[in-house]
Amino acid sequence: MEHKELESLYKKLTRQAAETAMELHDLTEELPGAYQRIEEVAQKAIRKHQEWAKAKEAFEKAQSS
């Protein structure tokens, strides 16, 4: 993957990870009523942050090359 593509992916996943973090925050304001959604939203946030971490590592590696 080219540097520009890595940068674009990294920025996209940064935004998406922030959005899932905000979903978690919003969910806390809906508790205890929305407790059924905790696992679903948490799993989504975990997956997105894992993708972000991989993209960050690849982007930083490309920058240092």
mmCIF file of C-alpha atoms in Angstrom, residues 6-39:
data_model
loop_
_atom_site.group_PDB
_atom_site.id
_atom_site.type_symbol
_atom_site.label_atom_id
_atom_site.label_comp_id
_atom_site.label_asym_id
_atom_site.label_seq_id
_atom_site.Cartn_x
_atom_site.Cartn_y
_atom_site.Cartn_z
ATOM 1 C CA LEU A 6 -1.984 4.383 4.287
ATOM 2 C CA GLU A 7 -2.441 7.963 5.421
ATOM 3 C CA SER A 8 -5.984 8.050 4.053
ATOM 4 C CA LEU A 9 -6.873 4.745 5.724
ATOM 5 C CA TYR A 10 -5.320 5.865 9.006
ATOM 6 C CA LYS A 11 -7.304 9.117 9.006
ATOM 7 C CA LYS A 12 -10.524 7.293 8.102
ATOM 8 C CA LEU A 13 -10.067 4.746 10.889
ATOM 9 C CA THR A 14 -9.121 7.485 13.364
ATOM 10 C CA ARG A 15 -12.458 9.153 12.650
ATOM 11 C CA GLN A 16 -14.362 5.868 12.853
ATOM 12 C CA ALA A 17 -12.671 4.908 16.128
ATOM 13 C CA ALA A 18 -13.615 8.283 17.588
ATOM 14 C CA GLU A 19 -17.203 7.754 16.430
ATOM 15 C CA THR A 20 -17.414 4.370 18.165
ATOM 16 C CA ALA A 21 -15.961 5.889 21.326
ATOM 17 C CA MET A 22 -18.704 8.521 21.152
ATOM 18 C CA GLU A 23 -21.303 5.752 20.735
ATOM 19 C CA LEU A 24 -20.032 4.203 23.961
ATOM 20 C CA HIS A 25 -20.242 7.569 25.679
ATOM 21 C CA ASP A 26 -23.768 8.148 24.410
ATOM 22 C CA LEU A 27 -24.785 4.683 25.554
ATOM 23 C CA THR A 28 -23.719 5.468 29.112
ATOM 24 C CA GLU A 29 -26.221 8.310 29.103
ATOM 25 C CA GLU A 30 -28.976 5.851 28.129
ATOM 26 C CA LEU A 31 -28.236 3.437 30.972
ATOM 27 C CA PRO A 32 -29.645 1.546 32.726
ATOM 28 C CA GLY A 33 -32.412 1.326 30.127
ATOM 29 C CA ALA A 34 -30.145 0.436 27.205
ATOM 30 C CA TYR A 35 -28.061 -2.158 29.038
ATOM 31 C CA GLN A 36 -28.874 -4.757 26.337
ATOM 32 C CA ARG A 37 -26.745 -2.811 23.848
ATOM 33 C CA ILE A 38 -23.565 -2.677 25.961
ATOM 34 C CA GLU A 39 -21.927 -5.780 24.484
#
